[in-house]
Amino acid sequence: VYLKIVCIFFVVNFCNNYAIKCDVYFPLFIIFKSGSLLANIIFGFTLRGHVYTPREIFSVFIVTGGIVIFTLASYERKPSTSASDVEFFGIPPFFIGVALLTVALMLSAYLGVCQEDMYKVHGKHAKESMFMVHTLSIPGFLLLGGEITDAFHAANNTEQLNLFGYDLIIPVAWANIFGICILQYICINNVYRLTALTTSLNVTMVISLRKFISLFVSFSVFGNPFNIFHFCGAFFVFVGSLMFSKVL
C-alpha cells in the first residue's frame, strides 16, 4: 500500500536537498515550492478529473504570484564563496538544480493525489500513514550515508551550548537539530491529520501559506526594509487566501 508513496516521498526529499548543492539560490527554491499549488490543480484535473471553480483557480494564481513577488523582493544576490562540485555531462550545476526542483515539484503534487486515493480505498489513518512513510523511507537515506556521516561529525565539532551562562556538553548544532525535530514533528503530524480531513489542494494551500508566514517572519526578524513589492506580495497572498476560503 505504502510502497509507491514511500518511493515518491524519498525522491522528492532527495531532489529538494540535492538541488541546494547545485548553485540554486534559496528564493528560487521557495518559488518552486510555491508552484505546488498550480501543479496540484493540474494533476487533480488531468489524473482524477477534479473540477475546480474559477474562484479556486484564480485565488491559487494570486497566492502563487504573491509569494513569488515577495520572495524576489527579499533577495539580494551575494557572490558564492564555494564552487559547486555537482556536474553531469558538462551541464551547469544551476540547470541540474532547476531540473531536480522541477521533478520534486511534479512528484510532490502527484504524491498528494496518491494519498487521496489511499485514504479513499483503505480509510483515513493519519498517524499510521505518517509513521509508515517516514519509517520505510529510512533505508533509502542510507544511500547518502557518507554525507550524513560528514554532517554528524560537523555537528559534533560545533561549540557547546551556553544556557543561562553555563556551558553544557551538548553542541549548539545538536541542540538546534533537536529543536527542529520537535517543531517538524508537530508540523508534519498536523499536515497528515489535515490530509485525512480534506483535499490535497486545501492541504497544499495551507502548507504554502505556512511557508509564506515563515518567510515573512524571518524577513521581519532580521529587520530587512519593507518596500512596495513586499507590500504587494503580502497583499496578494492575503487576498488570495481570503478568496480561496470564500471569505471574499
CSV table of C-alpha atoms in Angstrom, one decimal:
chain,number,residue,atom,x,y,z
A,1,VAL,CA,0.0,0.0,0.0
A,2,TYR,CA,2.7,2.4,1.0
A,3,LEU,CA,5.4,1.4,-1.5
A,4,LYS,CA,4.6,3.9,-4.2
A,5,ILE,CA,4.1,6.7,-1.7
A,6,VAL,CA,7.4,6.0,0.1
A,7,CYS,CA,9.3,5.9,-3.1
A,8,ILE,CA,7.9,9.3,-4.2
A,9,PHE,CA,8.4,10.8,-0.8
A,10,PHE,CA,12.1,9.7,-0.8
A,11,VAL,CA,12.7,11.0,-4.4
A,12,VAL,CA,11.1,14.4,-3.6
A,13,ASN,CA,13.2,14.9,-0.5
A,14,PHE,CA,16.4,13.8,-2.3
A,15,CYS,CA,15.8,16.2,-5.2
A,16,ASN,CA,15.0,19.1,-2.9
A,17,ASN,CA,18.0,18.6,-0.7
A,18,TYR,CA,20.4,17.9,-3.6
A,19,ALA,CA,19.2,20.9,-5.6
A,20,ILE,CA,20.6,23.2,-2.9
A,21,LYS,CA,24.1,21.9,-3.7
A,22,CYS,CA,23.6,22.9,-7.4
A,23,ASP,CA,24.0,26.7,-7.1
A,24,VAL,CA,20.2,27.2,-6.8
A,25,TYR,CA,19.7,30.2,-4.6
A,26,PHE,CA,17.2,29.9,-1.8
A,27,PRO,CA,14.5,32.3,-3.2
A,28,LEU,CA,14.2,30.2,-6.3
A,29,PHE,CA,13.8,27.2,-4.1
A,30,ILE,CA,10.8,28.9,-2.4
A,31,ILE,CA,9.3,29.9,-5.7
A,32,PHE,CA,9.4,26.3,-6.9
A,33,LYS,CA,7.8,25.1,-3.7
A,34,SER,CA,5.0,27.7,-4.1
A,35,GLY,CA,4.3,26.4,-7.6
A,36,SER,CA,3.0,23.2,-6.0
A,37,LEU,CA,-0.4,24.8,-5.9
A,38,LEU,CA,-0.6,25.1,-9.6
A,39,ALA,CA,0.9,21.6,-10.1
A,40,ASN,CA,-1.7,20.2,-7.7
A,41,ILE,CA,-4.6,21.6,-9.8
A,42,ILE,CA,-3.0,20.3,-13.0
A,43,PHE,CA,-2.6,16.7,-11.6
A,44,GLY,CA,-6.0,16.8,-9.9
A,45,PHE,CA,-7.7,17.7,-13.1
A,46,THR,CA,-5.8,15.5,-15.5
A,47,LEU,CA,-5.4,12.4,-13.4
A,48,ARG,CA,-8.6,12.4,-11.3
A,49,GLY,CA,-11.0,14.7,-13.2
A,50,HIS,CA,-11.4,17.1,-10.3
A,51,VAL,CA,-13.3,20.2,-11.2
A,52,TYR,CA,-12.1,23.4,-9.7
A,53,THR,CA,-14.2,26.6,-9.5
A,54,PRO,CA,-12.9,29.8,-11.2
A,55,ARG,CA,-12.6,31.3,-7.7
A,56,GLU,CA,-10.2,28.5,-6.6
A,57,ILE,CA,-8.1,28.7,-9.7
A,58,PHE,CA,-7.9,32.5,-9.6
A,59,SER,CA,-7.0,32.5,-5.9
A,60,VAL,CA,-4.3,29.9,-6.4
A,61,PHE,CA,-2.7,32.2,-9.1
A,62,ILE,CA,-2.9,35.2,-6.8
A,63,VAL,CA,-1.3,33.4,-3.8
A,64,THR,CA,1.4,31.9,-6.0
A,65,GLY,CA,2.1,35.3,-7.6
A,66,GLY,CA,2.2,37.0,-4.2
A,67,ILE,CA,4.8,34.5,-2.8
A,68,VAL,CA,6.9,34.9,-6.0
A,69,ILE,CA,6.8,38.7,-5.7
A,70,PHE,CA,7.6,38.8,-2.0
A,71,THR,CA,10.5,36.3,-2.4
A,72,LEU,CA,12.1,38.1,-5.3
A,73,ALA,CA,11.8,41.4,-3.5
A,74,SER,CA,13.6,39.9,-0.5
A,75,TYR,CA,16.5,38.5,-2.4
A,76,GLU,CA,19.9,40.1,-2.7
A,77,ARG,CA,22.3,38.0,-4.7
A,78,LYS,CA,25.7,37.6,-3.0
A,79,PRO,CA,28.8,36.2,-4.6
A,80,SER,CA,29.2,32.4,-4.0
A,81,THR,CA,32.1,31.6,-1.6
A,82,SER,CA,32.4,28.0,-2.8
A,83,ALA,CA,32.0,26.4,-6.2
A,84,SER,CA,29.6,23.5,-6.7
A,85,ASP,CA,31.1,20.1,-7.4
A,86,VAL,CA,27.9,18.9,-9.0
A,87,GLU,CA,28.4,18.1,-12.7
A,88,PHE,CA,26.6,15.9,-15.1
A,89,PHE,CA,27.7,15.6,-18.8
A,90,GLY,CA,29.0,19.2,-18.7
A,91,ILE,CA,25.6,20.6,-17.7
A,92,PRO,CA,26.0,23.7,-15.5
A,93,PRO,CA,25.0,22.9,-11.8
A,94,PHE,CA,22.3,25.6,-11.8
A,95,PHE,CA,20.3,23.8,-14.6
A,96,ILE,CA,20.7,20.5,-12.8
A,97,GLY,CA,19.3,22.1,-9.7
A,98,VAL,CA,16.3,23.5,-11.6
A,99,ALA,CA,15.7,20.1,-13.2
A,100,LEU,CA,15.7,18.5,-9.8
A,101,LEU,CA,13.3,21.1,-8.4
A,102,THR,CA,11.0,20.6,-11.3
A,103,VAL,CA,11.0,16.8,-10.7
A,104,ALA,CA,10.3,17.4,-7.0
A,105,LEU,CA,7.5,19.8,-7.8
A,106,MET,CA,5.7,17.4,-10.1
A,107,LEU,CA,6.2,14.4,-7.8
A,108,SER,CA,5.1,16.3,-4.7
A,109,ALA,CA,1.8,17.2,-6.4
A,110,TYR,CA,1.3,13.6,-7.6
A,111,LEU,CA,2.1,12.5,-4.0
A,112,GLY,CA,-1.0,14.4,-2.8
A,113,VAL,CA,-3.2,12.6,-5.4
A,114,CYS,CA,-1.8,9.2,-4.3
A,115,GLN,CA,-2.5,10.0,-0.6
A,116,GLU,CA,-6.1,10.9,-1.5
A,117,ASP,CA,-6.5,7.6,-3.3
A,118,MET,CA,-5.1,5.7,-0.5
A,119,TYR,CA,-7.4,7.3,2.1
A,120,LYS,CA,-10.4,6.6,-0.1
A,121,VAL,CA,-9.6,2.9,-0.5
A,122,HIS,CA,-8.0,2.0,2.9
A,123,GLY,CA,-9.5,4.6,5.2
A,124,LYS,CA,-8.1,7.7,6.8
A,125,HIS,CA,-5.4,6.7,9.2
A,126,ALA,CA,-3.2,9.7,9.5
A,127,LYS,CA,-0.8,8.6,12.3
A,128,GLU,CA,-0.3,5.2,10.7
A,129,SER,CA,0.5,6.9,7.3
A,130,MET,CA,3.0,9.3,8.8
A,131,PHE,CA,4.8,6.5,10.7
A,132,MET,CA,4.9,4.1,7.8
A,133,VAL,CA,6.0,6.7,5.2
A,134,HIS,CA,8.9,8.1,7.3
A,135,THR,CA,10.0,4.7,8.7
A,136,LEU,CA,10.0,2.8,5.4
A,137,SER,CA,11.9,5.6,3.7
A,138,ILE,CA,14.9,5.4,6.1
A,139,PRO,CA,16.7,2.6,4.2
A,140,GLY,CA,16.8,4.9,1.1
A,141,PHE,CA,18.7,7.6,3.0
A,142,LEU,CA,21.4,5.0,3.7
A,143,LEU,CA,22.5,5.7,0.1
A,144,LEU,CA,23.6,9.1,1.4
A,145,GLY,CA,25.4,7.6,4.4
A,146,GLY,CA,28.7,9.4,3.5
A,147,GLU,CA,27.1,12.9,3.6
A,148,ILE,CA,25.1,12.1,6.7
A,149,THR,CA,28.3,10.9,8.5
A,150,ASP,CA,30.1,14.2,7.5
A,151,ALA,CA,27.2,16.2,8.8
A,152,PHE,CA,27.2,14.2,12.0
A,153,HIS,CA,30.9,15.0,12.6
A,154,ALA,CA,30.4,18.6,11.7
A,155,ALA,CA,27.6,18.9,14.3
A,156,ASN,CA,29.8,17.3,16.9
A,157,ASN,CA,32.5,19.9,16.3
A,158,THR,CA,30.4,23.0,16.9
A,159,GLU,CA,30.8,24.9,20.2
A,160,GLN,CA,29.0,23.9,23.3
A,161,LEU,CA,25.5,25.2,24.1
A,162,ASN,CA,25.6,28.1,26.5
A,163,LEU,CA,22.4,28.3,28.6
A,164,PHE,CA,22.0,31.0,31.2
A,165,GLY,CA,25.7,31.5,31.4
A,166,TYR,CA,26.5,27.8,31.8
A,167,ASP,CA,28.3,25.8,29.1
A,168,LEU,CA,26.6,22.4,28.5
A,169,ILE,CA,28.2,19.4,27.0
A,170,ILE,CA,25.6,19.5,24.1
A,171,PRO,CA,27.0,21.1,20.9
A,172,VAL,CA,24.9,24.0,19.6
A,173,ALA,CA,24.2,22.2,16.3
A,174,TRP,CA,22.7,19.2,18.1
A,175,ALA,CA,20.5,21.5,20.3
A,176,ASN,CA,19.3,23.2,17.1
A,177,ILE,CA,18.7,19.9,15.4
A,178,PHE,CA,16.7,18.6,18.4
A,179,GLY,CA,14.5,21.7,18.4
A,180,ILE,CA,13.9,21.5,14.7
A,181,CYS,CA,12.9,17.8,15.0
A,182,ILE,CA,10.3,18.7,17.7
A,183,LEU,CA,8.9,21.5,15.6
A,184,GLN,CA,9.0,19.4,12.4
A,185,TYR,CA,7.1,16.6,14.2
A,186,ILE,CA,4.4,19.0,15.3
A,187,CYS,CA,4.1,20.4,11.8
A,188,ILE,CA,4.2,17.1,9.9
A,189,ASN,CA,1.8,15.4,12.3
A,190,ASN,CA,-0.8,18.2,11.7
A,191,VAL,CA,-0.2,18.1,8.0
A,192,TYR,CA,-1.0,14.3,7.9
A,193,ARG,CA,-4.1,14.9,10.1
A,194,LEU,CA,-5.2,17.6,7.7
A,195,THR,CA,-4.5,15.3,4.7
A,196,ALA,CA,-7.0,12.8,6.1
A,197,LEU,CA,-9.7,15.5,6.6
A,198,THR,CA,-9.7,17.5,3.3
A,199,THR,CA,-8.5,17.5,-0.3
A,200,SER,CA,-4.9,17.7,-1.3
A,201,LEU,CA,-5.4,21.2,-2.8
A,202,ASN,CA,-6.6,22.5,0.5
A,203,VAL,CA,-3.6,20.9,2.2
A,204,THR,CA,-1.2,22.4,-0.3
A,205,MET,CA,-2.8,25.8,0.2
A,206,VAL,CA,-2.3,25.6,4.0
A,207,ILE,CA,1.3,24.5,3.5
A,208,SER,CA,2.1,27.3,1.1
A,209,LEU,CA,0.6,29.9,3.5
A,210,ARG,CA,2.7,28.4,6.3
A,211,LYS,CA,5.9,28.8,4.1
A,212,PHE,CA,4.9,32.4,3.3
A,213,ILE,CA,4.4,33.2,7.0
A,214,SER,CA,7.8,31.6,7.8
A,215,LEU,CA,9.4,33.8,5.1
A,216,PHE,CA,7.6,36.9,6.3
A,217,VAL,CA,8.5,36.3,10.0
A,218,SER,CA,12.2,35.6,9.2
A,219,PHE,CA,12.2,38.7,7.0
A,220,SER,CA,10.9,40.8,9.8
A,221,VAL,CA,13.1,39.3,12.5
A,222,PHE,CA,16.2,40.2,10.5
A,223,GLY,CA,15.0,43.8,10.2
A,224,ASN,CA,15.1,44.0,6.4
A,225,PRO,CA,13.4,47.0,4.8
A,226,PHE,CA,9.8,46.6,3.7
A,227,ASN,CA,9.3,48.1,0.3
A,228,ILE,CA,6.3,48.4,-2.1
A,229,PHE,CA,7.0,45.0,-3.7
A,230,HIS,CA,6.8,43.3,-0.3
A,231,PHE,CA,3.6,45.0,0.4
A,232,CYS,CA,2.1,43.9,-3.0
A,233,GLY,CA,3.3,40.3,-2.5
A,234,ALA,CA,1.8,40.1,1.0
A,235,PHE,CA,-1.4,41.8,-0.2
A,236,PHE,CA,-1.8,39.2,-3.0
A,237,VAL,CA,-1.3,36.3,-0.6
A,238,PHE,CA,-3.8,37.8,1.9
A,239,VAL,CA,-6.5,38.5,-0.7
A,240,GLY,CA,-5.9,35.1,-2.4
A,241,SER,CA,-6.2,33.3,0.9
A,242,LEU,CA,-9.5,35.0,1.7
A,243,MET,CA,-10.8,34.2,-1.8
A,244,PHE,CA,-9.8,30.6,-1.5
A,245,SER,CA,-11.5,30.3,1.9
A,246,LYS,CA,-14.6,32.1,0.4
A,247,VAL,CA,-14.4,34.9,2.9
A,248,LEU,CA,-14.3,37.4,-0.1
